[in-house]
Amino acid sequence: MKRRTFLAGSAALIASSPFPATAQDDIKAAAREAYIYTYPMVKNYLTMYQYALEPGGSQYKGPFNTMASIARVYAPEDTAIITPNSDTPYSFIVFDLRAEPVVVTMPSIEKERYYSLQLIDLYTNNVDYPGTRVDGNEGGDFLITGPGWKGSVPKGIKRVIEMPTALAIGIVRTQLFSAADLDKVKAIQAGYKATPLSAYAGGQAPAAPPSADWPPISDERMVSDYWSIAAFLLAFAPPYPGDEAQRENLARLGIRQGVKWPGADVPPDRLALMNAVAVATEKEIRDNAGRLTDSSKLFGTPEIMKGQYMVRAAAAQGGIYGNSVQEALYVIYVFDAKKAALNGVTGKYTLTFTPETLPPVDAFWSLTMYDRPKQLLVDNPIDRYLINSAMLLELKKDGKGDIVLYLQHESPGSSLEANWLPAPSEAFYAVMRLYLPKAEALDGRWKPPQIEFAH
């Protein structure tokens, strides 16, 4: 009797399923597509959770809608963001825009310094960039709203920026010229403010948004709880035009906005299959990210990234929160000039800048070292994680006037140590960043020099 009851229940589940009973390939294909589409959201939420929802955690910055500044550059112990920039001290804000907008204040700074507020939606699209490139260095008050906000704009607002998702993140980068410049950067960071619109306008605060049971997330839960977290996040991210098929695909799998995962219509065998597909697809995304060599088409506005789901996923895996190309161009060095993978165990490498091949920028450039597979900065005895344009006067030139950088685990010797970028004693990669790249960098006239195997 128990056997017949079980079979009858299974038959009912199969009959109500949008997939034929034998259509494992259909489920695999749908789950793969769903994973690629939702991966940037879940990866983004991992950082948001660590920054705003995990008090006491090593990466915690503060509650939603508050600006938190780090008056130093990133170091190896900073692990929440992979492939981090170590040129510019960061300030962060995680937005929950359900109740009301937030006014972000950018102070006025000197014209020689670069700064920007990168506004990123839950999908990891770059929505806007208050700061040097877009607005100049005069500063101002920027009203950041959630999707569809229709309220009154108070006096004093420089621009209104509508975020397409209710959860979003803002990253402020402030250029640091040298260690002696840090106090000036601290003073600038003190001028970054985040104020609820009601407080800014002197009005009454609106009702709090509905409470949310924020699911905990970690690298491990990115595997074990992936689909339930993806389902939860749908409520904070309205679909973009053109994403309708992706939402329909999620619904076919049983992943629906406002419905806790797994629902009663998701049989255990489908759940197990989807979990297996998630593991395989994460590897596929990671493999795609490992083949990236430049960022010119990886990051951008929602319009630019429309429909590019695998590109967006690979970018989130390889370097989440990368800048749009107009703001910063990234040259990613994974291989040497002979297409061999970079490895600090087996080789020493050089990167040579002639006067003609120095990166053309209106702000600054840098070359930063990262280990693999962790994608973090490399601990080293001289605490040097990058070489940048602010160091040009300190770098030594050879007899031809060229600057030869040494990328290796051991020091090249005291006479050349100024040009040494320490590598780990394992696989590594390096990223060259060009902030406010000039036209010749964007249109291909400038060719980045290659990393050469020395011995």
CSV table of C-alpha atoms in Angstrom, one decimal:
chain,number,residue,atom,x,y,z
A,1,MET,CA,0.0,0.0,0.0
A,2,LYS,CA,2.8,2.4,0.9
A,3,ARG,CA,4.5,1.5,-2.4
A,4,ARG,CA,1.4,2.3,-4.4
A,5,THR,CA,0.8,5.6,-2.5
A,6,PHE,CA,4.4,6.7,-3.3
A,7,LEU,CA,4.0,5.9,-7.0
A,8,ALA,CA,0.7,7.7,-7.2
A,9,GLY,CA,2.3,10.8,-5.6
A,10,SER,CA,5.2,10.6,-8.0
A,11,ALA,CA,2.9,10.3,-10.9
A,12,ALA,CA,1.0,13.4,-9.8
A,13,LEU,CA,4.3,15.4,-9.6
A,14,ILE,CA,5.3,14.3,-13.0
A,15,ALA,CA,1.9,15.1,-14.5
A,16,SER,CA,2.1,18.7,-13.1
A,17,SER,CA,5.6,19.2,-14.2
A,18,PRO,CA,6.3,21.5,-17.3
A,19,PHE,CA,8.9,18.9,-18.4
A,20,PRO,CA,8.2,15.5,-19.9
A,21,ALA,CA,9.1,12.7,-17.5
A,22,THR,CA,12.1,11.7,-19.6
A,23,ALA,CA,13.3,15.2,-20.5
A,24,GLN,CA,16.4,15.3,-18.4
A,25,ASP,CA,18.2,17.1,-21.2
A,26,ASP,CA,15.6,19.8,-21.2
A,27,ILE,CA,15.9,20.3,-17.5
A,28,LYS,CA,19.7,20.4,-17.8
A,29,ALA,CA,19.5,23.0,-20.6
A,30,ALA,CA,17.0,25.1,-18.7
A,31,ALA,CA,19.0,24.9,-15.4
A,32,ARG,CA,22.2,25.9,-17.2
A,33,GLU,CA,20.6,28.9,-18.7
A,34,ALA,CA,19.0,29.9,-15.4
A,35,TYR,CA,22.3,29.6,-13.5
A,36,ILE,CA,24.1,31.8,-16.0
A,37,TYR,CA,21.3,34.4,-15.8
A,38,THR,CA,21.2,34.5,-12.0
A,39,TYR,CA,24.9,34.0,-11.2
A,40,PRO,CA,25.8,37.8,-11.2
A,41,MET,CA,22.9,38.5,-8.8
A,42,VAL,CA,23.9,35.8,-6.4
A,43,LYS,CA,27.6,36.7,-6.6
A,44,ASN,CA,26.7,40.3,-6.0
A,45,TYR,CA,24.5,39.4,-3.0
A,46,LEU,CA,27.5,37.6,-1.5
A,47,THR,CA,29.4,40.9,-1.3
A,48,MET,CA,26.3,42.8,-0.2
A,49,TYR,CA,25.6,40.4,2.6
A,50,GLN,CA,29.2,40.5,3.9
A,51,TYR,CA,29.3,44.3,3.7
A,52,ALA,CA,25.8,45.2,5.1
A,53,LEU,CA,24.1,42.2,6.7
A,54,GLU,CA,26.8,40.3,8.6
A,55,PRO,CA,27.8,42.5,11.7
A,56,GLY,CA,30.9,41.1,13.2
A,57,GLY,CA,32.1,39.6,10.0
A,58,SER,CA,35.6,40.5,8.8
A,59,GLN,CA,34.2,42.3,5.7
A,60,TYR,CA,31.3,44.2,7.4
A,61,LYS,CA,31.1,47.9,6.5
A,62,GLY,CA,27.8,49.1,8.0
A,63,PRO,CA,24.0,48.8,7.6
A,64,PHE,CA,22.2,49.6,4.4
A,65,ASN,CA,22.3,53.1,3.0
A,66,THR,CA,25.3,54.2,5.0
A,67,MET,CA,28.7,55.3,3.5
A,68,ALA,CA,31.7,53.5,4.8
A,69,SER,CA,35.2,54.6,3.8
A,70,ILE,CA,38.5,52.6,4.0
A,71,ALA,CA,41.3,55.0,4.5
A,72,ARG,CA,43.9,52.7,2.9
A,73,VAL,CA,44.4,50.7,-0.2
A,74,TYR,CA,43.4,47.1,-0.5
A,75,ALA,CA,45.8,44.4,0.8
A,76,PRO,CA,46.0,40.6,0.7
A,77,GLU,CA,43.8,40.3,3.9
A,78,ASP,CA,40.8,42.0,2.0
A,79,THR,CA,39.0,39.0,0.5
A,80,ALA,CA,35.4,40.0,-0.2
A,81,ILE,CA,36.2,41.4,-3.7
A,82,ILE,CA,38.2,39.4,-6.2
A,83,THR,CA,40.8,41.1,-8.4
A,84,PRO,CA,40.6,44.2,-6.3
A,85,ASN,CA,42.0,47.6,-7.2
A,86,SER,CA,44.8,48.8,-4.9
A,87,ASP,CA,45.3,52.2,-6.4
A,88,THR,CA,42.4,54.0,-4.9
A,89,PRO,CA,41.1,53.9,-1.4
A,90,TYR,CA,37.5,52.7,-1.5
A,91,SER,CA,34.3,53.9,0.0
A,92,PHE,CA,31.2,51.7,-0.1
A,93,ILE,CA,27.5,51.9,0.2
A,94,VAL,CA,24.9,49.1,-0.1
A,95,PHE,CA,21.5,50.5,-1.1
A,96,ASP,CA,18.1,49.2,-0.1
A,97,LEU,CA,15.9,51.7,-2.0
A,98,ARG,CA,12.5,50.1,-1.3
A,99,ALA,CA,11.4,52.7,1.3
A,100,GLU,CA,12.9,55.9,-0.2
A,101,PRO,CA,15.7,57.3,-2.2
A,102,VAL,CA,19.2,58.2,-0.8
A,103,VAL,CA,21.1,61.4,-1.4
A,104,VAL,CA,24.8,60.8,-1.9
A,105,THR,CA,27.1,63.8,-1.5
A,106,MET,CA,30.4,64.0,-3.4
A,107,PRO,CA,32.7,66.8,-2.2
A,108,SER,CA,34.6,69.2,-4.5
A,109,ILE,CA,38.2,68.1,-5.0
A,110,GLU,CA,41.2,69.4,-6.9
A,111,LYS,CA,41.2,69.1,-10.7
A,112,GLU,CA,44.3,66.8,-10.8
A,113,ARG,CA,42.7,64.0,-8.7
A,114,TYR,CA,40.4,61.3,-10.1
A,115,TYR,CA,37.3,60.1,-8.2
A,116,SER,CA,34.1,58.4,-9.1
A,117,LEU,CA,31.0,56.8,-7.6
A,118,GLN,CA,30.3,53.6,-9.6
A,119,LEU,CA,26.6,52.7,-9.2
A,120,ILE,CA,25.9,49.0,-9.8
A,121,ASP,CA,22.5,47.3,-10.0
A,122,LEU,CA,21.8,43.9,-8.6
A,123,TYR,CA,22.5,42.3,-12.0
A,124,THR,CA,26.0,43.9,-11.9
A,125,ASN,CA,25.3,46.4,-14.6
A,126,ASN,CA,27.1,49.8,-14.3
A,127,VAL,CA,24.2,52.3,-14.2
A,128,ASP,CA,26.0,55.6,-13.7
A,129,TYR,CA,29.2,57.3,-12.7
A,130,PRO,CA,29.0,60.6,-10.7
A,131,GLY,CA,32.5,62.0,-10.6
A,132,THR,CA,35.4,63.2,-12.7
A,133,ARG,CA,34.5,61.8,-16.1
A,134,VAL,CA,30.7,62.5,-16.1
A,135,ASP,CA,30.3,65.5,-13.7
A,136,GLY,CA,33.8,67.0,-13.2
A,137,ASN,CA,35.4,67.5,-9.8
A,138,GLU,CA,33.0,70.1,-8.4
A,139,GLY,CA,31.0,67.6,-6.4
A,140,GLY,CA,27.3,67.8,-5.6
A,141,ASP,CA,24.3,66.0,-4.2
A,142,PHE,CA,23.0,63.1,-6.2
A,143,LEU,CA,19.6,61.6,-5.7
A,144,ILE,CA,19.7,57.8,-6.0
A,145,THR,CA,16.2,56.3,-6.4
A,146,GLY,CA,14.7,52.8,-6.7
A,147,PRO,CA,12.9,51.6,-9.9
A,148,GLY,CA,9.8,53.7,-10.8
A,149,TRP,CA,10.2,56.3,-8.1
A,150,LYS,CA,7.9,59.3,-8.8
A,151,GLY,CA,8.4,61.7,-5.8
A,152,SER,CA,9.4,65.3,-5.6
A,153,VAL,CA,13.0,66.4,-6.1
A,154,PRO,CA,14.1,68.9,-3.5
A,155,LYS,CA,16.3,71.9,-4.2
A,156,GLY,CA,20.1,71.3,-4.2
A,157,ILE,CA,20.0,68.0,-6.1
A,158,LYS,CA,22.6,68.0,-9.0
A,159,ARG,CA,21.2,64.9,-10.7
A,160,VAL,CA,18.6,62.2,-10.2
A,161,ILE,CA,19.8,58.7,-10.9
A,162,GLU,CA,17.2,55.9,-11.1
A,163,MET,CA,18.5,52.4,-10.2
A,164,PRO,CA,16.7,49.6,-12.0
A,165,THR,CA,16.8,47.3,-9.0
A,166,ALA,CA,15.9,48.0,-5.3
A,167,LEU,CA,19.1,46.5,-4.1
A,168,ALA,CA,22.3,48.1,-5.5
A,169,ILE,CA,25.8,48.9,-4.5
A,170,GLY,CA,27.9,52.0,-4.8
A,171,ILE,CA,31.7,52.1,-4.9
A,172,VAL,CA,33.7,55.3,-4.6
A,173,ARG,CA,37.3,55.3,-5.8
A,174,THR,CA,39.5,58.2,-4.7
A,175,GLN,CA,42.9,58.5,-6.4
A,176,LEU,CA,45.9,58.2,-4.0
A,177,PHE,CA,49.1,59.8,-5.4
A,178,SER,CA,51.5,58.3,-2.8
A,179,ALA,CA,51.7,57.2,0.8
A,180,ALA,CA,52.2,60.8,1.9
A,181,ASP,CA,48.9,61.7,0.2
A,182,LEU,CA,46.8,59.5,2.5
A,183,ASP,CA,45.7,62.3,4.9
A,184,LYS,CA,44.3,64.3,1.9
A,185,VAL,CA,42.4,61.2,0.8
A,186,LYS,CA,41.0,60.8,4.3
A,187,ALA,CA,39.8,64.4,4.2
A,188,ILE,CA,38.1,63.8,0.9
A,189,GLN,CA,36.5,60.6,2.1
A,190,ALA,CA,35.1,62.4,5.1
A,191,GLY,CA,33.1,64.5,2.6
A,192,TYR,CA,31.3,61.5,1.2
A,193,LYS,CA,27.8,61.4,2.7
A,194,ALA,CA,24.7,59.2,2.4
A,195,THR,CA,21.4,60.8,3.6
A,196,PRO,CA,17.8,59.4,3.3
A,197,LEU,CA,15.8,61.7,1.1
A,198,SER,CA,13.3,62.5,4.0
A,199,ALA,CA,16.2,63.7,6.2
A,200,TYR,CA,17.8,65.7,3.4
A,201,ALA,CA,14.5,67.4,2.7
A,202,GLY,CA,13.5,67.9,6.3
A,203,GLY,CA,10.4,65.8,6.0
A,204,GLN,CA,8.9,62.8,7.7
A,205,ALA,CA,10.5,59.4,7.2
A,206,PRO,CA,8.3,56.9,5.3
A,207,ALA,CA,7.2,53.6,6.6
A,208,ALA,CA,9.9,51.0,6.7
A,209,PRO,CA,9.9,48.5,3.9
A,210,PRO,CA,8.5,45.0,4.5
A,211,SER,CA,10.9,42.9,6.6
A,212,ALA,CA,13.0,40.5,4.6
A,213,ASP,CA,14.4,37.2,5.8
A,214,TRP,CA,17.8,37.8,4.3
A,215,PRO,CA,19.3,34.4,3.6
A,216,PRO,CA,22.9,33.9,4.8
A,217,ILE,CA,25.4,33.4,2.1
A,218,SER,CA,29.0,32.3,1.9
A,219,ASP,CA,31.3,30.6,-0.6
A,220,GLU,CA,29.9,27.3,0.6
A,221,ARG,CA,26.3,28.4,0.5
A,222,MET,CA,26.8,29.6,-3.1
A,223,VAL,CA,26.8,25.9,-3.8
A,224,SER,CA,24.5,24.3,-1.2
A,225,ASP,CA,21.8,27.1,-1.3
A,226,TYR,CA,22.3,28.6,-4.7
A,227,TRP,CA,18.8,28.1,-6.1
A,228,SER,CA,17.0,29.3,-3.0
A,229,ILE,CA,19.1,32.5,-2.9
A,230,ALA,CA,18.5,33.1,-6.6
A,231,ALA,CA,14.7,32.8,-6.0
A,232,PHE,CA,14.8,35.2,-3.1
A,233,LEU,CA,16.6,37.9,-5.1
A,234,LEU,CA,14.1,38.0,-7.9
A,235,ALA,CA,11.8,40.2,-5.7
A,236,PHE,CA,14.5,43.0,-5.7
A,237,ALA,CA,15.4,42.9,-9.4
A,238,PRO,CA,12.6,43.6,-11.9
A,239,PRO,CA,13.4,42.0,-15.3
A,240,TYR,CA,14.9,44.2,-17.9
A,241,PRO,CA,13.1,44.5,-21.3
A,242,GLY,CA,14.2,41.4,-23.2
A,243,ASP,CA,14.6,39.3,-20.1
A,244,GLU,CA,11.1,37.9,-20.3
A,245,ALA,CA,12.3,34.5,-21.7
A,246,GLN,CA,14.8,34.2,-18.8
A,247,ARG,CA,12.0,34.7,-16.2
A,248,GLU,CA,9.8,32.2,-18.0
A,249,ASN,CA,12.6,29.7,-18.0
A,250,LEU,CA,13.1,30.2,-14.3
A,251,ALA,CA,9.3,29.7,-13.7
A,252,ARG,CA,9.4,26.4,-15.7
A,253,LEU,CA,12.0,25.2,-13.2
A,254,GLY,CA,9.9,26.3,-10.3
A,255,ILE,CA,11.9,29.4,-9.5
A,256,ARG,CA,9.4,32.3,-9.1
A,257,GLN,CA,9.4,35.7,-7.4
A,258,GLY,CA,7.9,35.5,-3.9
A,259,VAL,CA,7.8,31.6,-3.8
A,260,LYS,CA,10.2,29.9,-1.4
A,261,TRP,CA,12.5,27.4,-3.1
A,262,PRO,CA,12.0,24.5,-3.5
A,263,GLY,CA,8.3,24.6,-4.0
A,264,ALA,CA,5.9,21.7,-3.7
A,265,ASP,CA,6.0,21.3,-7.5
A,266,VAL,CA,9.7,20.6,-7.6
A,267,PRO,CA,10.4,16.8,-7.4
A,268,PRO,CA,13.5,15.7,-5.6
A,269,ASP,CA,15.1,14.3,-8.8
A,270,ARG,CA,14.8,17.6,-10.5
A,271,LEU,CA,16.3,19.4,-7.5
A,272,ALA,CA,19.2,17.0,-7.5
A,273,LEU,CA,19.7,17.4,-11.2
A,274,MET,CA,19.6,21.2,-11.0
A,275,ASN,CA,22.2,21.1,-8.2
A,276,ALA,CA,24.5,19.0,-10.4
A,277,VAL,CA,24.0,21.4,-13.3
A,278,ALA,CA,24.9,24.4,-11.0
A,279,VAL,CA,28.2,22.9,-10.2
A,280,ALA,CA,29.0,22.1,-13.8
A,281,THR,CA,27.9,25.5,-15.0
A,282,GLU,CA,29.9,27.3,-12.4
A,283,LYS,CA,33.0,25.6,-13.7
A,284,GLU,CA,32.0,26.6,-17.3
A,285,ILE,CA,31.7,30.2,-16.1
A,286,ARG,CA,35.1,30.0,-14.3
A,287,ASP,CA,36.7,28.6,-17.5
A,288,ASN,CA,35.2,31.5,-19.5
A,289,ALA,CA,36.6,34.0,-17.0
A,290,GLY,CA,40.0,32.4,-17.2
A,291,ARG,CA,40.2,33.1,-20.9
A,292,LEU,CA,39.5,36.8,-20.6
A,293,THR,CA,42.3,39.1,-21.8
A,294,ASP,CA,40.7,42.6,-21.8
A,295,SER,CA,37.7,44.3,-20.3
A,296,SER,CA,36.5,46.4,-23.2
A,297,LYS,CA,33.3,44.4,-23.7
A,298,LEU,CA,32.9,42.9,-20.2
A,299,PHE,CA,31.3,45.7,-18.2
A,300,GLY,CA,28.8,48.3,-19.1
A,301,THR,CA,25.3,49.9,-18.8
A,302,PRO,CA,22.2,47.7,-18.9
A,303,GLU,CA,21.8,48.7,-22.6
A,304,ILE,CA,25.3,47.6,-23.5
A,305,MET,CA,25.0,44.3,-21.5
A,306,LYS,CA,21.5,43.4,-22.8
A,307,GLY,CA,21.3,39.7,-23.5
A,308,GLN,CA,25.0,39.0,-22.8
A,309,TYR,CA,24.3,36.6,-19.9
A,310,MET,CA,27.5,34.5,-20.2
A,311,VAL,CA,29.7,37.6,-20.6
A,312,ARG,CA,28.1,39.2,-17.5
A,313,ALA,CA,28.5,35.9,-15.5
A,314,ALA,CA,32.2,35.5,-16.5
A,315,ALA,CA,32.9,39.1,-15.6
A,316,ALA,CA,31.2,38.7,-12.2
A,317,GLN,CA,33.4,35.6,-11.6
A,318,GLY,CA,36.6,37.0,-12.9
A,319,GLY,CA,36.4,40.6,-11.5
A,320,ILE,CA,33.1,41.6,-10.1
A,321,TYR,CA,32.4,45.4,-10.1
A,322,GLY,CA,34.7,46.1,-13.0
A,323,ASN,CA,34.4,49.5,-14.6
A,324,SER,CA,32.8,50.4,-17.9
A,325,VAL,CA,35.5,50.9,-20.6
A,326,GLN,CA,35.0,54.7,-20.7
A,327,GLU,CA,35.9,54.8,-17.0
A,328,ALA,CA,38.7,52.2,-17.0
A,329,LEU,CA,40.2,49.8,-19.5
A,330,TYR,CA,41.6,46.6,-18.1
A,331,VAL,CA,44.3,44.5,-19.8
A,332,ILE,CA,44.4,41.1,-18.3
A,333,TYR,CA,47.7,39.2,-18.4
A,334,VAL,CA,47.1,35.4,-18.0
A,335,PHE,CA,49.7,34.3,-20.6
A,336,ASP,CA,53.2,35.4,-21.7
A,337,ALA,CA,54.0,36.4,-25.2
A,338,LYS,CA,54.4,32.7,-26.2
A,339,LYS,CA,50.9,31.9,-24.8
A,340,ALA,CA,52.3,30.0,-21.8
A,341,ALA,CA,50.4,30.4,-18.5
A,342,LEU,CA,52.2,32.7,-16.0
A,343,ASN,CA,53.7,30.9,-13.1
A,344,GLY,CA,56.0,32.1,-10.4
A,345,VAL,CA,57.4,28.6,-9.8
A,346,THR,CA,58.6,28.0,-13.3
A,347,GLY,CA,59.5,31.4,-14.6
A,348,LYS,CA,60.6,35.0,-14.2
A,349,TYR,CA,59.1,37.6,-16.5
A,350,THR,CA,59.6,41.1,-17.7
A,351,LEU,CA,57.2,43.8,-19.0
A,352,THR,CA,58.9,46.6,-20.9
A,353,PHE,CA,57.5,50.1,-21.5
A,354,THR,CA,59.1,52.3,-24.2
A,355,PRO,CA,58.2,56.0,-24.2
A,356,GLU,CA,55.7,55.1,-27.0
A,357,THR,CA,54.0,52.2,-25.2
A,358,LEU,CA,53.3,53.8,-21.8
A,359,PRO,CA,49.6,53.6,-21.3
A,360,PRO,CA,47.7,56.6,-22.7
A,361,VAL,CA,45.4,58.0,-19.9
A,362,ASP,CA,43.8,61.2,-18.7
A,363,ALA,CA,43.9,60.0,-15.1
A,364,PHE,CA,46.4,57.2,-14.2
A,365,TRP,CA,47.5,53.6,-15.0
A,366,SER,CA,48.6,50.7,-12.9
A,367,LEU,CA,49.8,47.1,-13.1
A,368,THR,CA,48.6,44.9,-10.2
A,369,MET,CA,49.6,41.3,-9.3
A,370,TYR,CA,47.1,38.5,-8.3
A,371,ASP,CA,47.5,34.9,-7.4
A,372,ARG,CA,45.5,32.1,-8.9
A,373,PRO,CA,43.0,30.6,-8.2
A,374,LYS,CA,42.1,32.8,-5.2
A,375,GLN,CA,42.2,36.0,-7.4
A,376,LEU,CA,43.6,38.1,-4.5
A,377,LEU,CA,46.5,40.4,-3.9
A,378,VAL,CA,49.9,38.7,-3.3
A,379,ASP,CA,51.5,38.9,0.1
A,380,ASN,CA,55.2,39.8,-0.3
A,381,PRO,CA,58.2,41.0,1.7
A,382,ILE,CA,58.1,44.6,0.4
A,383,ASP,CA,54.3,45.1,0.6
A,384,ARG,CA,54.1,46.1,-3.0
A,385,TYR,CA,51.0,44.9,-4.9
A,386,LEU,CA,51.2,47.2,-7.9
A,387,ILE,CA,53.3,49.6,-10.0
A,388,ASN,CA,51.5,52.7,-11.2
A,389,SER,CA,52.0,56.0,-13.0
A,390,ALA,CA,52.5,57.9,-9.8
A,391,MET,CA,55.8,55.9,-9.3
A,392,LEU,CA,57.3,56.8,-12.7
A,393,LEU,CA,60.0,59.0,-11.3
A,394,GLU,CA,61.1,56.2,-9.0
A,395,LEU,CA,61.3,53.6,-11.7
A,396,LYS,CA,64.7,52.9,-13.2
A,397,LYS,CA,65.3,53.2,-17.0
A,398,ASP,CA,67.7,51.0,-19.0
A,399,GLY,CA,70.3,52.4,-21.5
A,400,LYS,CA,67.6,52.9,-24.2
A,401,GLY,CA,65.3,54.9,-21.9
A,402,ASP,CA,62.9,52.0,-21.5
A,403,ILE,CA,61.3,50.9,-18.2
A,404,VAL,CA,61.6,47.2,-17.6
A,405,LEU,CA,59.4,45.7,-14.9
A,406,TYR,CA,60.3,42.4,-13.2
A,407,LEU,CA,57.4,40.1,-12.4
A,408,GLN,CA,58.9,37.2,-10.4
A,409,HIS,CA,58.8,35.6,-6.9
A,410,GLU,CA,62.4,36.5,-5.9
A,411,SER,CA,63.9,40.0,-5.9
A,412,PRO,CA,65.8,40.8,-9.1
A,413,GLY,CA,68.5,42.4,-6.9
A,414,SER,CA,68.7,45.6,-4.9
A,415,SER,CA,69.7,47.7,-8.0
A,416,LEU,CA,66.5,46.7,-9.8
A,417,GLU,CA,64.1,46.3,-6.9
A,418,ALA,CA,62.4,49.6,-7.7
A,419,ASN,CA,61.0,47.9,-10.8
A,420,TRP,CA,60.1,44.7,-9.1
A,421,LEU,CA,56.4,43.6,-8.9
A,422,PRO,CA,56.5,40.5,-6.6
A,423,ALA,CA,54.8,37.4,-7.9
A,424,PRO,CA,53.7,34.4,-5.9
A,425,SER,CA,55.5,31.1,-6.0
A,426,GLU,CA,52.6,29.7,-7.9
A,427,ALA,CA,50.3,30.5,-10.8
A,428,PHE,CA,49.4,34.2,-11.2
A,429,TYR,CA,47.9,36.8,-13.4
A,430,ALA,CA,48.3,40.6,-13.7
A,431,VAL,CA,45.9,43.3,-14.6
A,432,MET,CA,46.8,46.7,-16.2
A,433,ARG,CA,44.2,49.4,-15.5
A,434,LEU,CA,43.9,52.5,-17.5
A,435,TYR,CA,41.7,55.1,-15.7
A,436,LEU,CA,40.1,57.5,-18.2
A,437,PRO,CA,41.8,55.9,-21.2
A,438,LYS,CA,42.5,58.1,-24.1
A,439,ALA,CA,41.0,57.5,-27.6
A,440,GLU,CA,44.0,55.6,-28.9
A,441,ALA,CA,43.6,53.1,-26.1
A,442,LEU,CA,39.9,52.6,-26.8
A,443,ASP,CA,40.2,52.4,-30.6
A,444,GLY,CA,43.1,50.0,-30.7
A,445,ARG,CA,45.9,52.3,-31.9
A,446,TRP,CA,47.8,51.7,-28.6
A,447,LYS,CA,48.9,48.2,-28.2
A,448,PRO,CA,49.7,47.0,-24.7
A,449,PRO,CA,53.2,45.5,-24.3
A,450,GLN,CA,53.4,41.7,-23.8
A,451,ILE,CA,54.8,39.9,-20.8
A,452,GLU,CA,58.0,38.1,-21.8
A,453,PHE,CA,59.4,35.0,-20.3
A,454,ALA,CA,62.9,35.8,-19.0
A,455,HIS,CA,64.1,32.4,-17.7
